Amino acid sequence: MGSLQNGLFGGFNGRVGNLVGYILNGKNVIRTIGHSGKPLSPARKINCDRMKIVNDFLHPVTPFIKLGFKLKVLGTDRNYYNEAVSYNKKHAITGVYPNAEMDYSKAMLSMGTLLKAENPQIQLIGTAIEFTWDVPDDLPWENRKDRAMLQICFPGNTQQTHCLSASHREDGKHTLQIDPSLVNARIEAYISFIKADGSAISDSVHAGSIAKKEKVAEPEIEKQDLIEKETTSAHKTLKALKKPAVNIQLTLATNTRIAAQHSHFLWQNSSNLKLNYTLFPT
């Protein structure tokens, strides 16, 4: 149920039929709700596809763009998220429907008038990403204490890592830890600078990409060849010990379970990598 504000001719809050009223940035807004039963036109399909691409990119980085577009929409009835969507849908998508995709090098996560990062780069060091940027000799004094804002995205993954108050501009670098499980994932990184008091911010700059690392499959070992090599070694060991039965631990470069009958020994494994055999002469 909706409630009137400021009398009969004022705005209202809540729902009345298929209308919803609310206040956005000090203004009364009324919109309709519900789903259209009409089939999507080609133009709407393209628009919906582009909206999904941009939203999939922006939703995980909401904390960053909330600060990054805050000053851009200050004093207007727009909000930071819609501003980010509007820019990136127009400028950061490449290709055509249904093969459109995000162009991460053109994405923008902040907009402002402060000096941008110069020549930013990234590199993976263990489980951390090191950001570096140039510090010009003629860097104005008032910009030396600007704080770096760093954002790391993992396309295809909703996880993200960010730091909204990193090293000073004059430091030229900052290291940001990431989830160890994501060190082999594709990485897209961004950097902005912001005044210590938040009064000004720079446009974001794409700091670089790191390609996804595919795991290399280990070569398979022929099972029969492995059996022959291990049983021959075990036979020699048992003859040297001259005992009727002995436990021998063997280490194999495979995780394949093996159980076999040899002409001289009966032997079985009890694990994958470290194999404990009990051998009995026949």
mmCIF file of C-alpha atoms in Angstrom:
data_model
loop_
_atom_site.group_PDB
_atom_site.id
_atom_site.type_symbol
_atom_site.label_atom_id
_atom_site.label_comp_id
_atom_site.label_asym_id
_atom_site.label_seq_id
_atom_site.Cartn_x
_atom_site.Cartn_y
_atom_site.Cartn_z
ATOM 1 C CA MET A 1 0.000 0.000 0.000
ATOM 2 C CA GLY A 2 1.303 3.443 -0.888
ATOM 3 C CA SER A 3 1.289 6.448 1.435
ATOM 4 C CA LEU A 4 0.861 10.061 0.296
ATOM 5 C CA GLN A 5 3.447 12.694 1.193
ATOM 6 C CA ASN A 6 2.697 16.411 1.391
ATOM 7 C CA GLY A 7 -1.013 15.948 0.766
ATOM 8 C CA LEU A 8 -2.995 14.824 -2.236
ATOM 9 C CA PHE A 9 -0.669 16.414 -4.795
ATOM 10 C CA GLY A 10 2.590 15.264 -3.238
ATOM 11 C CA GLY A 11 4.612 12.167 -4.029
ATOM 12 C CA PHE A 12 3.893 8.786 -2.514
ATOM 13 C CA ASN A 13 5.923 5.931 -1.094
ATOM 14 C CA GLY A 14 5.099 2.292 -1.690
ATOM 15 C CA ARG A 15 3.090 0.389 -4.251
ATOM 16 C CA VAL A 16 -0.255 1.259 -5.803
ATOM 17 C CA GLY A 17 -1.313 -1.282 -8.418
ATOM 18 C CA ASN A 18 1.598 -1.697 -10.801
ATOM 19 C CA LEU A 19 3.161 1.628 -9.742
ATOM 20 C CA VAL A 20 5.909 2.064 -7.159
ATOM 21 C CA GLY A 21 6.799 5.438 -5.662
ATOM 22 C CA TYR A 22 10.031 6.285 -3.856
ATOM 23 C CA ILE A 23 12.518 9.098 -3.284
ATOM 24 C CA LEU A 24 15.825 9.095 -5.177
ATOM 25 C CA ASN A 25 18.399 11.756 -4.355
ATOM 26 C CA GLY A 26 15.699 14.023 -2.938
ATOM 27 C CA LYS A 27 13.309 13.616 -5.860
ATOM 28 C CA ASN A 28 10.000 11.742 -6.022
ATOM 29 C CA VAL A 29 10.156 8.897 -8.520
ATOM 30 C CA ILE A 30 7.292 6.752 -9.814
ATOM 31 C CA ARG A 31 7.861 3.687 -11.994
ATOM 32 C CA THR A 32 5.894 0.712 -13.220
ATOM 33 C CA ILE A 33 6.693 -2.854 -12.246
ATOM 34 C CA GLY A 34 5.980 -6.206 -13.797
ATOM 35 C CA HIS A 35 7.187 -8.217 -16.766
ATOM 36 C CA SER A 36 6.208 -7.642 -20.366
ATOM 37 C CA GLY A 37 4.684 -10.598 -22.155
ATOM 38 C CA LYS A 38 5.801 -9.330 -25.545
ATOM 39 C CA PRO A 39 8.681 -11.108 -27.294
ATOM 40 C CA LEU A 40 11.924 -9.164 -27.295
ATOM 41 C CA SER A 41 12.667 -7.199 -30.426
ATOM 42 C CA PRO A 42 16.172 -7.527 -31.952
ATOM 43 C CA ALA A 43 17.120 -4.129 -30.501
ATOM 44 C CA ARG A 44 15.968 -5.141 -26.999
ATOM 45 C CA LYS A 45 17.869 -8.433 -27.233
ATOM 46 C CA ILE A 46 21.047 -6.503 -28.031
ATOM 47 C CA ASN A 47 20.446 -4.085 -25.163
ATOM 48 C CA CYS A 48 19.695 -6.858 -22.662
ATOM 49 C CA ASP A 49 22.828 -8.713 -23.711
ATOM 50 C CA ARG A 50 25.010 -5.623 -23.268
ATOM 51 C CA MET A 51 23.421 -4.876 -19.885
ATOM 52 C CA LYS A 52 24.188 -8.403 -18.678
ATOM 53 C CA ILE A 53 27.814 -8.178 -19.826
ATOM 54 C CA VAL A 54 28.340 -4.878 -18.013
ATOM 55 C CA ASN A 55 26.475 -5.914 -14.853
ATOM 56 C CA ASP A 56 28.459 -9.150 -14.593
ATOM 57 C CA PHE A 57 31.606 -7.014 -14.625
ATOM 58 C CA LEU A 58 30.457 -4.211 -12.310
ATOM 59 C CA HIS A 59 28.538 -6.062 -9.581
ATOM 60 C CA PRO A 60 31.648 -7.637 -7.980
ATOM 61 C CA VAL A 61 33.491 -4.271 -7.961
ATOM 62 C CA THR A 62 30.648 -2.222 -6.448
ATOM 63 C CA PRO A 63 32.733 -0.949 -3.469
ATOM 64 C CA PHE A 64 35.275 0.511 -5.890
ATOM 65 C CA ILE A 65 32.859 2.190 -8.300
ATOM 66 C CA LYS A 66 30.778 3.532 -5.400
ATOM 67 C CA LEU A 67 33.745 5.705 -4.482
ATOM 68 C CA GLY A 68 34.991 6.001 -8.055
ATOM 69 C CA PHE A 69 31.805 7.633 -9.426
ATOM 70 C CA LYS A 70 30.692 9.390 -6.235
ATOM 71 C CA LEU A 71 31.986 12.821 -7.248
ATOM 72 C CA LYS A 72 30.809 12.376 -10.835
ATOM 73 C CA VAL A 73 27.140 12.241 -9.783
ATOM 74 C CA LEU A 74 27.367 14.638 -6.840
ATOM 75 C CA GLY A 75 24.567 17.214 -7.005
ATOM 76 C CA THR A 76 22.585 15.300 -9.652
ATOM 77 C CA ASP A 77 19.690 12.837 -9.501
ATOM 78 C CA ARG A 78 21.889 10.095 -10.990
ATOM 79 C CA ASN A 79 23.566 7.398 -8.903
ATOM 80 C CA TYR A 80 27.082 5.971 -9.086
ATOM 81 C CA TYR A 81 26.064 2.544 -10.402
ATOM 82 C CA ASN A 82 23.917 3.814 -13.242
ATOM 83 C CA GLU A 83 26.717 6.193 -14.230
ATOM 84 C CA ALA A 84 29.220 3.335 -14.353
ATOM 85 C CA VAL A 85 26.831 1.162 -16.355
ATOM 86 C CA SER A 86 26.112 3.975 -18.801
ATOM 87 C CA TYR A 87 29.787 4.636 -19.546
ATOM 88 C CA ASN A 88 30.934 1.030 -19.772
ATOM 89 C CA LYS A 89 27.977 -0.165 -21.842
ATOM 90 C CA LYS A 90 28.782 2.518 -24.386
ATOM 91 C CA HIS A 91 32.590 2.374 -24.426
ATOM 92 C CA ALA A 92 33.816 -0.960 -22.994
ATOM 93 C CA ILE A 93 32.006 -3.629 -25.007
ATOM 94 C CA THR A 94 33.412 -5.093 -28.181
ATOM 95 C CA GLY A 95 31.825 -7.343 -30.797
ATOM 96 C CA VAL A 96 28.198 -7.690 -31.839
ATOM 97 C CA TYR A 97 25.298 -9.697 -30.481
ATOM 98 C CA PRO A 98 25.360 -12.587 -29.702
ATOM 99 C CA ASN A 99 29.172 -12.554 -29.541
ATOM 100 C CA ALA A 100 29.663 -9.261 -27.716
ATOM 101 C CA GLU A 101 32.078 -9.275 -24.773
ATOM 102 C CA MET A 102 33.785 -6.980 -22.298
ATOM 103 C CA ASP A 103 36.827 -5.030 -23.481
ATOM 104 C CA TYR A 104 38.611 -4.822 -20.127
ATOM 105 C CA SER A 105 41.276 -2.441 -21.399
ATOM 106 C CA LYS A 106 38.595 0.208 -22.018
ATOM 107 C CA ALA A 107 36.580 -0.261 -18.828
ATOM 108 C CA MET A 108 36.313 2.671 -16.426
ATOM 109 C CA LEU A 109 35.910 2.234 -12.662
ATOM 110 C CA SER A 110 36.322 5.865 -11.598
ATOM 111 C CA MET A 111 36.019 9.272 -13.233
ATOM 112 C CA GLY A 112 37.505 12.566 -12.082
ATOM 113 C CA THR A 113 39.928 15.395 -12.711
ATOM 114 C CA LEU A 114 42.927 14.279 -10.628
ATOM 115 C CA LEU A 115 46.151 13.224 -12.389
ATOM 116 C CA LYS A 116 45.897 9.670 -13.738
ATOM 117 C CA ALA A 117 48.402 6.893 -13.073
ATOM 118 C CA GLU A 118 51.318 6.958 -15.507
ATOM 119 C CA ASN A 119 52.475 3.721 -17.124
ATOM 120 C CA PRO A 120 50.930 1.334 -14.560
ATOM 121 C CA GLN A 121 51.976 -2.318 -14.698
ATOM 122 C CA ILE A 122 51.328 -5.493 -12.724
ATOM 123 C CA GLN A 123 53.153 -8.720 -12.075
ATOM 124 C CA LEU A 124 52.294 -11.872 -10.137
ATOM 125 C CA ILE A 125 54.709 -12.617 -7.273
ATOM 126 C CA GLY A 126 53.732 -15.769 -5.410
ATOM 127 C CA THR A 127 50.183 -15.140 -4.198
ATOM 128 C CA ALA A 128 50.329 -11.362 -4.598
ATOM 129 C CA ILE A 129 49.957 -8.825 -7.386
ATOM 130 C CA GLU A 130 52.531 -6.040 -7.420
ATOM 131 C CA PHE A 131 51.312 -2.763 -8.938
ATOM 132 C CA THR A 132 53.925 -0.292 -10.171
ATOM 133 C CA TRP A 133 53.557 3.147 -11.741
ATOM 134 C CA ASP A 134 55.872 5.949 -12.854
ATOM 135 C CA VAL A 135 56.640 8.836 -10.506
ATOM 136 C CA PRO A 136 57.756 11.791 -12.670
ATOM 137 C CA ASP A 137 60.536 14.025 -11.389
ATOM 138 C CA ASP A 138 58.279 17.036 -11.940
ATOM 139 C CA LEU A 139 55.299 15.544 -10.070
ATOM 140 C CA PRO A 140 53.489 18.453 -8.369
ATOM 141 C CA TRP A 141 53.983 18.556 -4.607
ATOM 142 C CA GLU A 142 50.242 18.517 -3.930
ATOM 143 C CA ASN A 143 49.902 15.175 -5.746
ATOM 144 C CA ARG A 144 52.680 13.293 -3.982
ATOM 145 C CA LYS A 145 50.438 12.134 -1.134
ATOM 146 C CA ASP A 146 47.532 11.051 -3.332
ATOM 147 C CA ARG A 147 46.449 7.540 -2.407
ATOM 148 C CA ALA A 148 46.319 4.708 -4.951
ATOM 149 C CA MET A 149 43.044 2.816 -5.342
ATOM 150 C CA LEU A 150 43.639 -0.705 -6.659
ATOM 151 C CA GLN A 151 41.171 -3.198 -8.093
ATOM 152 C CA ILE A 152 41.815 -6.784 -9.205
ATOM 153 C CA CYS A 153 39.138 -8.623 -11.183
ATOM 154 C CA PHE A 154 38.936 -12.293 -12.107
ATOM 155 C CA PRO A 155 36.762 -12.563 -15.254
ATOM 156 C CA GLY A 156 34.348 -15.459 -15.026
ATOM 157 C CA ASN A 157 34.608 -15.413 -11.228
ATOM 158 C CA THR A 158 32.596 -13.240 -8.843
ATOM 159 C CA GLN A 159 35.525 -12.909 -6.445
ATOM 160 C CA GLN A 160 37.551 -9.703 -6.464
ATOM 161 C CA THR A 161 40.266 -7.980 -4.443
ATOM 162 C CA HIS A 162 40.636 -4.262 -3.892
ATOM 163 C CA CYS A 163 42.315 -1.636 -1.755
ATOM 164 C CA LEU A 164 40.727 1.818 -1.606
ATOM 165 C CA SER A 165 43.608 3.461 0.257
ATOM 166 C CA ALA A 166 46.885 1.957 -0.909
ATOM 167 C CA SER A 167 50.374 3.473 -1.153
ATOM 168 C CA HIS A 168 51.043 7.145 -1.850
ATOM 169 C CA ARG A 169 51.568 8.204 -5.442
ATOM 170 C CA GLU A 170 55.199 9.069 -4.680
ATOM 171 C CA ASP A 171 55.898 5.471 -3.538
ATOM 172 C CA GLY A 172 55.517 4.106 -7.068
ATOM 173 C CA LYS A 173 54.303 0.629 -6.083
ATOM 174 C CA HIS A 174 51.978 -1.415 -3.894
ATOM 175 C CA THR A 175 51.547 -5.157 -3.362
ATOM 176 C CA LEU A 176 48.101 -6.674 -2.960
ATOM 177 C CA GLN A 177 47.534 -10.238 -1.753
ATOM 178 C CA ILE A 178 45.017 -12.421 -3.597
ATOM 179 C CA ASP A 179 43.270 -15.687 -2.823
ATOM 180 C CA PRO A 180 45.886 -18.447 -3.386
ATOM 181 C CA SER A 181 43.281 -20.499 -5.256
ATOM 182 C CA LEU A 182 43.129 -17.770 -7.927
ATOM 183 C CA VAL A 183 46.827 -17.452 -8.787
ATOM 184 C CA ASN A 184 46.261 -19.359 -12.034
ATOM 185 C CA ALA A 185 43.078 -17.466 -12.981
ATOM 186 C CA ARG A 186 42.846 -14.700 -15.553
ATOM 187 C CA ILE A 187 43.467 -11.307 -13.938
ATOM 188 C CA GLU A 188 42.465 -7.788 -14.977
ATOM 189 C CA ALA A 189 43.742 -4.905 -12.828
ATOM 190 C CA TYR A 190 42.871 -1.214 -12.479
ATOM 191 C CA ILE A 191 44.348 1.760 -10.655
ATOM 192 C CA SER A 192 43.054 5.208 -9.692
ATOM 193 C CA PHE A 193 44.306 7.966 -7.401
ATOM 194 C CA ILE A 194 42.289 9.846 -4.800
ATOM 195 C CA LYS A 195 43.026 12.806 -2.542
ATOM 196 C CA ALA A 196 43.504 11.914 1.107
ATOM 197 C CA ASP A 197 40.378 13.890 2.009
ATOM 198 C CA GLY A 198 38.368 12.406 -0.862
ATOM 199 C CA SER A 199 37.868 15.800 -2.501
ATOM 200 C CA ALA A 200 39.171 14.688 -5.908
ATOM 201 C CA ILE A 201 39.697 11.439 -7.792
ATOM 202 C CA SER A 202 41.284 10.458 -11.086
ATOM 203 C CA ASP A 203 40.021 8.464 -14.029
ATOM 204 C CA SER A 204 40.868 4.804 -13.586
ATOM 205 C CA VAL A 205 43.526 3.230 -15.778
ATOM 206 C CA HIS A 206 43.745 -0.395 -16.845
ATOM 207 C CA ALA A 207 46.969 -1.549 -15.179
ATOM 208 C CA GLY A 208 47.366 -4.789 -17.097
ATOM 209 C CA SER A 209 46.254 -8.363 -17.623
ATOM 210 C CA ILE A 210 47.600 -11.770 -16.649
ATOM 211 C CA ALA A 211 46.430 -14.686 -18.781
ATOM 212 C CA LYS A 212 44.869 -17.769 -17.256
ATOM 213 C CA LYS A 213 47.397 -20.548 -16.672
ATOM 214 C CA GLU A 214 46.238 -23.960 -17.771
ATOM 215 C CA LYS A 215 47.339 -26.940 -15.712
ATOM 216 C CA VAL A 216 49.699 -29.208 -17.633
ATOM 217 C CA ALA A 217 48.649 -32.845 -17.514
ATOM 218 C CA GLU A 218 51.293 -35.211 -16.199
ATOM 219 C CA PRO A 219 52.420 -37.835 -18.753
ATOM 220 C CA GLU A 220 50.879 -41.249 -18.160
ATOM 221 C CA ILE A 221 53.139 -44.116 -17.250
ATOM 222 C CA GLU A 222 52.488 -47.434 -18.884
ATOM 223 C CA LYS A 223 51.113 -49.657 -16.135
ATOM 224 C CA GLN A 224 52.720 -52.874 -17.372
ATOM 225 C CA ASP A 225 56.154 -51.259 -17.729
ATOM 226 C CA LEU A 226 55.830 -49.906 -14.196
ATOM 227 C CA ILE A 227 54.886 -53.327 -12.838
ATOM 228 C CA GLU A 228 57.866 -54.993 -14.503
ATOM 229 C CA LYS A 229 60.335 -52.382 -13.250
ATOM 230 C CA GLU A 230 59.057 -52.453 -9.660
ATOM 231 C CA THR A 231 58.779 -56.235 -9.369
ATOM 232 C CA THR A 232 62.261 -56.740 -10.809
ATOM 233 C CA SER A 233 63.646 -54.284 -8.264
ATOM 234 C CA ALA A 234 61.708 -55.995 -5.462
ATOM 235 C CA HIS A 235 62.963 -59.436 -6.535
ATOM 236 C CA LYS A 236 66.575 -58.295 -6.359
ATOM 237 C CA THR A 237 66.009 -56.689 -2.958
ATOM 238 C CA LEU A 238 64.428 -59.841 -1.511
ATOM 239 C CA LYS A 239 67.219 -62.064 -2.806
ATOM 240 C CA ALA A 240 69.769 -59.755 -1.206
ATOM 241 C CA LEU A 241 67.945 -59.880 2.136
ATOM 242 C CA LYS A 242 67.474 -63.686 1.945
ATOM 243 C CA LYS A 243 64.314 -63.570 4.054
ATOM 244 C CA PRO A 244 61.034 -65.458 3.426
ATOM 245 C CA ALA A 245 58.921 -62.265 3.609
ATOM 246 C CA VAL A 246 59.733 -58.598 3.887
ATOM 247 C CA ASN A 247 57.918 -55.239 3.783
ATOM 248 C CA ILE A 248 59.374 -52.837 1.239
ATOM 249 C CA GLN A 249 58.241 -49.250 0.639
ATOM 250 C CA LEU A 250 58.390 -48.042 -2.949
ATOM 251 C CA THR A 251 57.703 -44.560 -4.276
ATOM 252 C CA LEU A 252 56.027 -44.300 -7.680
ATOM 253 C CA ALA A 253 55.570 -41.283 -9.957
ATOM 254 C CA THR A 254 51.920 -42.077 -10.492
ATOM 255 C CA ASN A 255 48.688 -42.121 -8.559
ATOM 256 C CA THR A 256 47.326 -45.154 -10.422
ATOM 257 C CA ARG A 257 46.370 -48.050 -8.140
ATOM 258 C CA ILE A 258 48.077 -51.270 -9.123
ATOM 259 C CA ALA A 259 47.535 -54.853 -7.986
ATOM 260 C CA ALA A 260 49.317 -57.638 -9.862
ATOM 261 C CA GLN A 261 50.515 -61.235 -9.646
ATOM 262 C CA HIS A 262 54.152 -61.704 -10.581
ATOM 263 C CA SER A 263 55.716 -65.054 -11.407
ATOM 264 C CA HIS A 264 57.986 -64.803 -8.379
ATOM 265 C CA PHE A 265 56.066 -62.603 -5.938
ATOM 266 C CA LEU A 266 52.549 -61.796 -4.840
ATOM 267 C CA TRP A 267 52.362 -58.079 -4.099
ATOM 268 C CA GLN A 268 49.692 -55.464 -3.509
ATOM 269 C CA ASN A 269 49.740 -51.718 -2.934
ATOM 270 C CA SER A 270 48.004 -49.935 -0.053
ATOM 271 C CA SER A 271 48.082 -46.290 -1.253
ATOM 272 C CA ASN A 272 48.646 -44.079 -4.286
ATOM 273 C CA LEU A 273 52.029 -42.393 -4.143
ATOM 274 C CA LYS A 274 53.795 -44.200 -1.297
ATOM 275 C CA LEU A 275 53.289 -47.898 -2.002
ATOM 276 C CA ASN A 276 53.853 -50.443 0.768
ATOM 277 C CA TYR A 277 54.363 -53.951 -0.571
ATOM 278 C CA THR A 278 54.520 -57.272 1.283
ATOM 279 C CA LEU A 279 56.368 -59.787 -0.863
ATOM 280 C CA PHE A 280 56.166 -63.559 -0.494
ATOM 281 C CA PRO A 281 58.486 -65.888 -2.412
ATOM 282 C CA THR A 282 56.645 -68.548 -4.412
#
